[in-house]
Amino acid sequence: GENVGLHLPTLSVQEGDNSIINCAYSNSASDYFIWYKQESGKGPQFIIDIRSNMDKRQGQRVTVLLNKTVKHLSLQIAATQPGDSAVYFCAENRGRNYQLIWGAGTKLIIKP
Amino acid sequence: DGGITQSPKYLFRKEGQNVTLSCEQNLNHDAMYWYRQDPGQGLRLIYYSQIVNDFQKGDIAEGYSVSREKKESFPLTVTSAQKNPTAFYLCASSPYPNSGNTIYFGEGSWLTVV
């Protein structure tokens, strides 16, 4: 798997600032993308998703941007709070195999 | 409440023993999945099932076995053939195994070899 043996990159952000977490995907045929949040010792929770016919989608305090030209996905979290501390995973669906392909994850640390 | 229930939350296994992790969902989802997560790393797919009485190997199936006799249940057995089973195991489900479906996770089970 793509994420085997990798240790998580870390992003440190000041409380109240905006966070931007990035993810690159490799397959231009992927048509569905999801961001998950995983708190320590828990299962991942769905945050937001986007389909390949969209460039941007907004949720509550979160925005996902999709750039198909460079195969890049980002998650923006506005006014970061201590409760946002977690590992964030992107996942892509390549359609045919009915499975999600997971990114390596990014650990978000909030500085007080 | 609807959801995915994994049990036990913590499990200790002696070397050479088989252990079974339970996963039950009452979401009426067709597809179910088992992932393994090692500390500080991402998710790796062990097995998945798209429908009752059918399952497929994922990326790291060696040393594991599953069954899908009921729609609601997808137990994972970690066999003695799995040489390094200490990890966090996550069960998940999705409504149907087609493109564009979000999958939902249980709370995970910690397995430690002693």
mmCIF file of N, CA and C in Angstrom, chain B:
data_model
loop_
_atom_site.group_PDB
_atom_site.id
_atom_site.type_symbol
_atom_site.label_atom_id
_atom_site.label_comp_id
_atom_site.label_asym_id
_atom_site.label_seq_id
_atom_site.Cartn_x
_atom_site.Cartn_y
_atom_site.Cartn_z
ATOM 1 N N ASP B 1 -29.463 3.227 18.706
ATOM 2 C CA ASP B 1 -28.786 4.057 17.721
ATOM 3 C C ASP B 1 -28.142 3.188 16.662
ATOM 4 N N GLY B 2 -28.164 3.640 15.409
ATOM 5 C CA GLY B 2 -27.515 2.909 14.348
ATOM 6 C C GLY B 2 -26.032 3.122 14.378
ATOM 7 N N GLY B 3 -25.270 2.063 14.027
ATOM 8 C CA GLY B 3 -23.837 2.227 14.002
ATOM 9 C C GLY B 3 -23.120 0.919 13.835
ATOM 10 N N ILE B 4 -21.813 0.987 14.023
ATOM 11 C CA ILE B 4 -20.941 -0.173 13.896
ATOM 12 C C ILE B 4 -20.327 -0.435 15.264
ATOM 13 N N THR B 5 -20.461 -1.654 15.717
ATOM 14 C CA THR B 5 -19.964 -2.020 17.040
ATOM 15 C C THR B 5 -18.857 -3.040 16.902
ATOM 16 N N GLN B 6 -17.707 -2.708 17.456
ATOM 17 C CA GLN B 6 -16.597 -3.631 17.477
ATOM 18 C C GLN B 6 -16.358 -4.106 18.904
ATOM 19 N N SER B 7 -16.009 -5.369 19.029
ATOM 20 C CA SER B 7 -15.653 -5.886 20.348
ATOM 21 C C SER B 7 -14.657 -7.018 20.206
ATOM 22 N N PRO B 8 -13.799 -7.184 21.226
ATOM 23 C CA PRO B 8 -13.631 -6.296 22.369
ATOM 24 C C PRO B 8 -12.846 -5.047 21.983
ATOM 25 N N LYS B 9 -12.813 -4.071 22.851
ATOM 26 C CA LYS B 9 -12.020 -2.872 22.595
ATOM 27 C C LYS B 9 -10.535 -3.176 22.752
ATOM 28 N N TYR B 10 -10.197 -4.001 23.735
ATOM 29 C CA TYR B 10 -8.807 -4.395 23.983
ATOM 30 C C TYR B 10 -8.744 -5.908 24.072
ATOM 31 N N LEU B 11 -7.741 -6.470 23.439
ATOM 32 C CA LEU B 11 -7.597 -7.923 23.430
ATOM 33 C C LEU B 11 -6.112 -8.275 23.469
ATOM 34 N N PHE B 12 -5.802 -9.243 24.300
ATOM 35 C CA PHE B 12 -4.416 -9.718 24.401
ATOM 36 C C PHE B 12 -4.373 -11.151 23.897
ATOM 37 N N ARG B 13 -3.366 -11.425 23.119
ATOM 38 C CA ARG B 13 -3.237 -12.754 22.532
ATOM 39 C C ARG B 13 -1.872 -13.327 22.855
ATOM 40 N N LYS B 14 -1.886 -14.579 23.203
ATOM 41 C CA LYS B 14 -0.621 -15.271 23.398
ATOM 42 C C LYS B 14 -0.110 -15.751 22.048
ATOM 43 N N GLU B 15 1.166 -15.880 21.946
ATOM 44 C CA GLU B 15 1.761 -16.363 20.708
ATOM 45 C C GLU B 15 1.182 -17.732 20.364
ATOM 46 N N GLY B 16 0.835 -17.938 19.100
ATOM 47 C CA GLY B 16 0.316 -19.223 18.663
ATOM 48 C C GLY B 16 -1.183 -19.367 18.767
ATOM 49 N N GLN B 17 -1.852 -18.384 19.326
ATOM 50 C CA GLN B 17 -3.303 -18.457 19.472
ATOM 51 C C GLN B 17 -4.008 -17.735 18.341
ATOM 52 N N ASN B 18 -5.187 -18.244 18.006
ATOM 53 C CA ASN B 18 -6.090 -17.505 17.121
ATOM 54 C C ASN B 18 -7.017 -16.657 17.982
ATOM 55 N N VAL B 19 -7.352 -15.480 17.500
ATOM 56 C CA VAL B 19 -8.342 -14.653 18.179
ATOM 57 C C VAL B 19 -9.300 -14.101 17.141
ATOM 58 N N THR B 20 -10.525 -13.845 17.578
ATOM 59 C CA THR B 20 -11.545 -13.321 16.664
ATOM 60 C C THR B 20 -12.055 -11.985 17.168
ATOM 61 N N LEU B 21 -12.059 -11.010 16.273
ATOM 62 C CA LEU B 21 -12.608 -9.685 16.561
ATOM 63 C C LEU B 21 -13.998 -9.603 15.955
ATOM 64 N N SER B 22 -14.915 -9.100 16.745
ATOM 65 C CA SER B 22 -16.302 -9.017 16.301
ATOM 66 C C SER B 22 -16.602 -7.658 15.696
ATOM 67 N N CYS B 23 -17.437 -7.651 14.653
ATOM 68 C CA CYS B 23 -17.923 -6.417 14.057
ATOM 69 C C CYS B 23 -19.386 -6.611 13.676
ATOM 70 N N GLU B 24 -20.241 -5.784 14.228
ATOM 71 C CA GLU B 24 -21.678 -5.836 13.947
ATOM 72 C C GLU B 24 -22.146 -4.450 13.513
ATOM 73 N N GLN B 25 -23.005 -4.413 12.486
ATOM 74 C CA GLN B 25 -23.587 -3.134 12.073
ATOM 75 C C GLN B 25 -25.089 -3.280 11.896
ATOM 76 N N ASN B 26 -25.793 -2.244 12.318
ATOM 77 C CA ASN B 26 -27.255 -2.238 12.163
ATOM 78 C C ASN B 26 -27.685 -1.122 11.218
ATOM 79 N N LEU B 27 -26.817 -0.833 10.266
ATOM 80 C CA LEU B 27 -27.070 0.239 9.288
ATOM 81 C C LEU B 27 -27.670 -0.307 7.992
ATOM 82 N N ASN B 28 -27.838 -1.612 7.926
ATOM 83 C CA ASN B 28 -28.339 -2.274 6.721
ATOM 84 C C ASN B 28 -27.405 -2.054 5.526
ATOM 85 N N HIS B 29 -26.117 -1.936 5.816
ATOM 86 C CA HIS B 29 -25.135 -1.749 4.752
ATOM 87 C C HIS B 29 -24.768 -3.082 4.109
ATOM 88 N N ASP B 30 -24.574 -3.060 2.803
ATOM 89 C CA ASP B 30 -24.171 -4.272 2.099
ATOM 90 C C ASP B 30 -22.688 -4.579 2.273
ATOM 91 N N ALA B 31 -21.865 -3.566 2.205
ATOM 92 C CA ALA B 31 -20.413 -3.770 2.184
ATOM 93 C C ALA B 31 -19.807 -3.576 3.567
ATOM 94 N N MET B 32 -18.846 -4.419 3.883
ATOM 95 C CA MET B 32 -18.108 -4.300 5.139
ATOM 96 C C MET B 32 -16.623 -4.512 4.885
ATOM 97 N N TYR B 33 -15.810 -3.933 5.771
ATOM 98 C CA TYR B 33 -14.371 -3.896 5.564
ATOM 99 C C TYR B 33 -13.629 -4.088 6.884
ATOM 100 N N TRP B 34 -12.431 -4.634 6.794
ATOM 101 C CA TRP B 34 -11.511 -4.657 7.928
ATOM 102 C C TRP B 34 -10.203 -3.991 7.509
ATOM 103 N N TYR B 35 -9.761 -3.051 8.381
ATOM 104 C CA TYR B 35 -8.488 -2.374 8.172
ATOM 105 C C TYR B 35 -7.583 -2.621 9.368
ATOM 106 N N ARG B 36 -6.309 -2.561 9.089
ATOM 107 C CA ARG B 36 -5.307 -2.585 10.149
ATOM 108 C C ARG B 36 -4.594 -1.239 10.156
ATOM 109 N N GLN B 37 -4.334 -0.739 11.366
ATOM 110 C CA GLN B 37 -3.601 0.510 11.504
ATOM 111 C C GLN B 37 -2.494 0.334 12.533
ATOM 112 N N ASP B 38 -1.247 0.534 12.137
ATOM 113 C CA ASP B 38 -0.129 0.502 13.046
ATOM 114 C C ASP B 38 0.119 1.913 13.578
ATOM 115 N N PRO B 39 0.698 2.021 14.759
ATOM 116 C CA PRO B 39 0.863 3.348 15.390
ATOM 117 C C PRO B 39 1.531 4.358 14.470
ATOM 118 N N GLY B 40 0.920 5.523 14.349
ATOM 119 C CA GLY B 40 1.480 6.595 13.547
ATOM 120 C C GLY B 40 1.414 6.383 12.059
ATOM 121 N N GLN B 41 0.627 5.416 11.630
ATOM 122 C CA GLN B 41 0.561 5.129 10.205
ATOM 123 C C GLN B 41 -0.872 5.149 9.700
ATOM 124 N N GLY B 42 -1.019 4.945 8.420
ATOM 125 C CA GLY B 42 -2.323 4.977 7.797
ATOM 126 C C GLY B 42 -3.042 3.643 7.879
ATOM 127 N N LEU B 43 -4.099 3.519 7.071
ATOM 128 C CA LEU B 43 -4.961 2.335 7.097
ATOM 129 C C LEU B 43 -4.599 1.385 5.961
ATOM 130 N N ARG B 44 -4.570 0.122 6.276
ATOM 131 C CA ARG B 44 -4.315 -0.896 5.256
ATOM 132 C C ARG B 44 -5.474 -1.891 5.254
ATOM 133 N N LEU B 45 -5.953 -2.208 4.085
ATOM 134 C CA LEU B 45 -7.129 -3.057 3.941
ATOM 135 C C LEU B 45 -6.760 -4.524 4.076
ATOM 136 N N ILE B 46 -7.450 -5.237 4.953
ATOM 137 C CA ILE B 46 -7.200 -6.653 5.172
ATOM 138 C C ILE B 46 -8.147 -7.495 4.305
ATOM 139 N N TYR B 47 -9.438 -7.321 4.522
ATOM 140 C CA TYR B 47 -10.468 -8.034 3.772
ATOM 141 C C TYR B 47 -11.655 -7.100 3.586
ATOM 142 N N TYR B 48 -12.444 -7.377 2.565
ATOM 143 C CA TYR B 48 -13.699 -6.676 2.408
ATOM 144 C C TYR B 48 -14.751 -7.628 1.862
ATOM 145 N N SER B 49 -16.007 -7.254 2.109
ATOM 146 C CA SER B 49 -17.127 -8.071 1.662
ATOM 147 C C SER B 49 -18.167 -7.154 1.042
ATOM 148 N N GLN B 50 -18.563 -7.474 -0.171
ATOM 149 C CA GLN B 50 -19.544 -6.638 -0.865
ATOM 150 C C GLN B 50 -20.965 -7.118 -0.636
ATOM 151 N N ILE B 51 -21.085 -8.383 -0.217
ATOM 152 C CA ILE B 51 -22.411 -8.965 -0.053
ATOM 153 C C ILE B 51 -22.276 -10.195 0.825
ATOM 154 N N VAL B 52 -23.387 -10.628 1.385
ATOM 155 C CA VAL B 52 -23.368 -11.802 2.254
ATOM 156 C C VAL B 52 -22.804 -13.007 1.505
ATOM 157 N N ASN B 53 -22.042 -13.805 2.240
ATOM 158 C CA ASN B 53 -21.428 -15.040 1.728
ATOM 159 C C ASN B 53 -20.375 -14.804 0.652
ATOM 160 N N ASP B 54 -19.875 -13.589 0.601
ATOM 161 C CA ASP B 54 -18.799 -13.275 -0.339
ATOM 162 C C ASP B 54 -17.820 -12.331 0.316
ATOM 163 N N PHE B 55 -16.520 -12.556 0.120
ATOM 164 C CA PHE B 55 -15.519 -11.635 0.616
ATOM 165 C C PHE B 55 -14.269 -11.739 -0.252
ATOM 166 N N GLN B 56 -13.476 -10.679 -0.209
ATOM 167 C CA GLN B 56 -12.291 -10.591 -1.047
ATOM 168 C C GLN B 56 -11.089 -10.177 -0.217
ATOM 169 N N LYS B 57 -9.917 -10.644 -0.592
ATOM 170 C CA LYS B 57 -8.698 -10.247 0.085
ATOM 171 C C LYS B 57 -8.359 -8.803 -0.245
ATOM 172 N N GLY B 58 -7.839 -8.126 0.766
ATOM 173 C CA GLY B 58 -7.311 -6.792 0.558
ATOM 174 C C GLY B 58 -5.808 -6.847 0.364
ATOM 175 N N ASP B 59 -5.133 -5.787 0.784
ATOM 176 C CA ASP B 59 -3.696 -5.689 0.543
ATOM 177 C C ASP B 59 -2.844 -6.558 1.470
ATOM 178 N N ILE B 60 -3.374 -6.864 2.673
ATOM 179 C CA ILE B 60 -2.555 -7.565 3.671
ATOM 180 C C ILE B 60 -3.340 -8.707 4.308
ATOM 181 N N ALA B 61 -3.921 -9.575 3.504
ATOM 182 C CA ALA B 61 -4.804 -10.628 4.002
ATOM 183 C C ALA B 61 -4.074 -11.800 4.667
ATOM 184 N N GLU B 62 -2.797 -11.958 4.411
ATOM 185 C CA GLU B 62 -2.093 -13.131 4.932
ATOM 186 C C GLU B 62 -2.107 -13.167 6.451
ATOM 187 N N GLY B 63 -2.519 -14.326 7.000
ATOM 188 C CA GLY B 63 -2.576 -14.488 8.442
ATOM 189 C C GLY B 63 -3.913 -14.092 9.041
ATOM 190 N N TYR B 64 -4.858 -13.713 8.193
ATOM 191 C CA TYR B 64 -6.199 -13.320 8.643
ATOM 192 C C TYR B 64 -7.250 -14.148 7.909
ATOM 193 N N SER B 65 -8.414 -14.276 8.542
ATOM 194 C CA SER B 65 -9.548 -14.895 7.861
ATOM 195 C C SER B 65 -10.817 -14.190 8.294
ATOM 196 N N VAL B 66 -11.835 -14.261 7.434
ATOM 197 C CA VAL B 66 -13.120 -13.615 7.725
ATOM 198 C C VAL B 66 -14.253 -14.531 7.293
ATOM 199 N N SER B 67 -15.450 -14.167 7.704
ATOM 200 C CA SER B 67 -16.664 -14.820 7.226
ATOM 201 C C SER B 67 -17.745 -13.764 7.115
ATOM 202 N N ARG B 68 -18.740 -14.022 6.301
ATOM 203 C CA ARG B 68 -19.862 -13.086 6.153
ATOM 204 C C ARG B 68 -21.134 -13.914 5.963
ATOM 205 N N GLU B 69 -21.539 -14.533 7.058
ATOM 206 C CA GLU B 69 -22.722 -15.383 7.033
ATOM 207 C C GLU B 69 -24.009 -14.581 7.180
ATOM 208 N N LYS B 70 -23.900 -13.420 7.789
ATOM 209 C CA LYS B 70 -25.043 -12.537 7.958
ATOM 210 C C LYS B 70 -24.680 -11.140 7.479
ATOM 211 N N LYS B 71 -25.650 -10.419 7.035
ATOM 212 C CA LYS B 71 -25.398 -9.068 6.533
ATOM 213 C C LYS B 71 -24.819 -8.172 7.615
ATOM 214 N N GLU B 72 -25.272 -8.384 8.858
ATOM 215 C CA GLU B 72 -24.890 -7.490 9.942
ATOM 216 C C GLU B 72 -23.516 -7.770 10.517
ATOM 217 N N SER B 73 -22.941 -8.920 10.216
ATOM 218 C CA SER B 73 -21.771 -9.372 10.943
ATOM 219 C C SER B 73 -20.597 -9.716 10.023
ATOM 220 N N PHE B 74 -19.406 -9.296 10.425
ATOM 221 C CA PHE B 74 -18.213 -9.550 9.611
ATOM 222 C C PHE B 74 -17.026 -9.772 10.557
ATOM 223 N N PRO B 75 -16.952 -10.925 11.209
ATOM 224 C CA PRO B 75 -15.879 -11.171 12.172
ATOM 225 C C PRO B 75 -14.533 -11.412 11.497
ATOM 226 N N LEU B 76 -13.494 -10.976 12.152
ATOM 227 C CA LEU B 76 -12.119 -11.131 11.668
ATOM 228 C C LEU B 76 -11.351 -12.036 12.626
ATOM 229 N N THR B 77 -10.756 -13.091 12.100
ATOM 230 C CA THR B 77 -9.909 -13.958 12.910
ATOM 231 C C THR B 77 -8.448 -13.686 12.583
ATOM 232 N N VAL B 78 -7.697 -13.402 13.621
ATOM 233 C CA VAL B 78 -6.256 -13.215 13.480
ATOM 234 C C VAL B 78 -5.622 -14.554 13.834
ATOM 235 N N THR B 79 -5.032 -15.204 12.873
ATOM 236 C CA THR B 79 -4.524 -16.548 13.101
ATOM 237 C C THR B 79 -3.076 -16.509 13.574
ATOM 238 N N SER B 80 -2.598 -17.660 13.990
ATOM 239 C CA SER B 80 -1.215 -17.764 14.456
ATOM 240 C C SER B 80 -0.228 -17.537 13.308
ATOM 241 N N ALA B 81 -0.711 -17.597 12.089
ATOM 242 C CA ALA B 81 0.149 -17.357 10.927
ATOM 243 C C ALA B 81 0.507 -15.886 10.760
ATOM 244 N N GLN B 82 -0.243 -15.017 11.442
ATOM 245 C CA GLN B 82 0.059 -13.584 11.385
ATOM 246 C C GLN B 82 1.173 -13.316 12.389
ATOM 247 N N LYS B 83 2.358 -13.036 11.901
ATOM 248 C CA LYS B 83 3.537 -12.977 12.770
ATOM 249 C C LYS B 83 3.657 -11.693 13.567
ATOM 250 N N ASN B 84 3.008 -10.669 13.145
ATOM 251 C CA ASN B 84 3.110 -9.394 13.853
ATOM 252 C C ASN B 84 1.722 -8.775 13.975
ATOM 253 N N PRO B 85 0.865 -9.362 14.810
ATOM 254 C CA PRO B 85 -0.528 -8.936 14.821
ATOM 255 C C PRO B 85 -0.831 -7.728 15.700
ATOM 256 N N THR B 86 0.120 -7.276 16.493
ATOM 257 C CA THR B 86 -0.146 -6.155 17.392
ATOM 258 C C THR B 86 -0.446 -4.910 16.578
ATOM 259 N N ALA B 87 -1.681 -4.401 16.712
ATOM 260 C CA ALA B 87 -2.124 -3.257 15.907
ATOM 261 C C ALA B 87 -3.512 -2.838 16.364
ATOM 262 N N PHE B 88 -3.989 -1.774 15.762
ATOM 263 C CA PHE B 88 -5.345 -1.262 15.948
ATOM 264 C C PHE B 88 -6.152 -1.724 14.750
ATOM 265 N N TYR B 89 -7.280 -2.418 15.007
ATOM 266 C CA TYR B 89 -8.079 -2.978 13.919
ATOM 267 C C TYR B 89 -9.391 -2.218 13.805
ATOM 268 N N LEU B 90 -9.711 -1.811 12.602
ATOM 269 C CA LEU B 90 -10.904 -1.011 12.348
ATOM 270 C C LEU B 90 -11.830 -1.741 11.392
ATOM 271 N N CYS B 91 -13.074 -1.830 11.791
ATOM 272 C CA CYS B 91 -14.119 -2.373 10.934
ATOM 273 C C CYS B 91 -14.909 -1.205 10.352
ATOM 274 N N ALA B 92 -15.377 -1.358 9.137
ATOM 275 C CA ALA B 92 -16.135 -0.292 8.494
ATOM 276 C C ALA B 92 -17.232 -0.894 7.625
ATOM 277 N N SER B 93 -18.191 -0.052 7.256
ATOM 278 C CA SER B 93 -19.241 -0.507 6.346
ATOM 279 C C SER B 93 -19.655 0.633 5.427
ATOM 280 N N SER B 94 -20.263 0.287 4.319
ATOM 281 C CA SER B 94 -20.800 1.297 3.408
ATOM 282 C C SER B 94 -22.102 0.763 2.826
ATOM 283 N N PRO B 95 -22.994 1.674 2.389
ATOM 284 C CA PRO B 95 -24.323 1.248 1.958
ATOM 285 C C PRO B 95 -24.313 0.183 0.869
ATOM 286 N N TYR B 96 -23.512 0.399 -0.129
ATOM 287 C CA TYR B 96 -23.368 -0.599 -1.191
ATOM 288 C C TYR B 96 -22.031 -0.349 -1.849
ATOM 289 N N PRO B 97 -21.451 -1.385 -2.377
ATOM 290 C CA PRO B 97 -20.051 -1.298 -2.830
ATOM 291 C C PRO B 97 -19.900 -0.663 -4.203
ATOM 292 N N ASN B 98 -20.372 0.554 -4.330
ATOM 293 C CA ASN B 98 -20.201 1.254 -5.598
ATOM 294 C C ASN B 98 -19.367 2.498 -5.420
ATOM 295 N N SER B 99 -18.935 3.041 -6.477
ATOM 296 C CA SER B 99 -18.139 4.248 -6.436
ATOM 297 C C SER B 99 -18.908 5.388 -5.785
ATOM 298 N N GLY B 100 -18.201 6.138 -5.003
ATOM 299 C CA GLY B 100 -18.811 7.336 -4.453
ATOM 300 C C GLY B 100 -19.562 7.119 -3.166
ATOM 301 N N ASN B 101 -19.194 6.096 -2.448
ATOM 302 C CA ASN B 101 -19.860 5.867 -1.172
ATOM 303 C C ASN B 101 -18.924 6.096 -0.007
ATOM 304 N N THR B 102 -19.427 6.876 0.900
ATOM 305 C CA THR B 102 -18.693 7.059 2.140
ATOM 306 C C THR B 102 -18.735 5.779 2.952
ATOM 307 N N ILE B 103 -17.652 5.461 3.625
ATOM 308 C CA ILE B 103 -17.678 4.338 4.537
ATOM 309 C C ILE B 103 -17.619 4.853 5.970
ATOM 310 N N TYR B 104 -18.219 4.102 6.852
ATOM 311 C CA TYR B 104 -18.357 4.484 8.249
ATOM 312 C C TYR B 104 -17.609 3.481 9.096
ATOM 313 N N PHE B 105 -16.913 3.984 10.115
ATOM 314 C CA PHE B 105 -16.038 3.151 10.918
ATOM 315 C C PHE B 105 -16.585 2.877 12.310
ATOM 316 N N GLY B 106 -16.185 1.730 12.834
ATOM 317 C CA GLY B 106 -16.386 1.459 14.246
ATOM 318 C C GLY B 106 -15.311 2.149 15.074
ATOM 319 N N GLU B 107 -15.327 1.901 16.363
ATOM 320 C CA GLU B 107 -14.396 2.567 17.267
ATOM 321 C C GLU B 107 -13.053 1.862 17.370
ATOM 322 N N GLY B 108 -12.920 0.704 16.766
ATOM 323 C CA GLY B 108 -11.638 0.018 16.712
ATOM 324 C C GLY B 108 -11.409 -0.958 17.845
ATOM 325 N N SER B 109 -10.507 -1.888 17.597
ATOM 326 C CA SER B 109 -10.097 -2.871 18.603
ATOM 327 C C SER B 109 -8.578 -2.925 18.640
ATOM 328 N N TRP B 110 -8.050 -2.842 19.870
ATOM 329 C CA TRP B 110 -6.594 -2.922 20.037
ATOM 330 C C TRP B 110 -6.224 -4.377 20.320
ATOM 331 N N LEU B 111 -5.324 -4.908 19.522
ATOM 332 C CA LEU B 111 -4.855 -6.271 19.747
ATOM 333 C C LEU B 111 -3.372 -6.211 20.099
ATOM 334 N N THR B 112 -3.032 -6.873 21.194
ATOM 335 C CA THR B 112 -1.636 -6.918 21.638
ATOM 336 C C THR B 112 -1.222 -8.375 21.845
ATOM 337 N N VAL B 113 -0.069 -8.717 21.338
ATOM 338 C CA VAL B 113 0.476 -10.052 21.555
ATOM 339 C C VAL B 113 1.369 -10.021 22.791
ATOM 340 N N VAL B 114 1.107 -10.971 23.683
ATOM 341 C CA VAL B 114 1.893 -11.011 24.928
ATOM 342 C C VAL B 114 2.695 -12.304 25.002
#
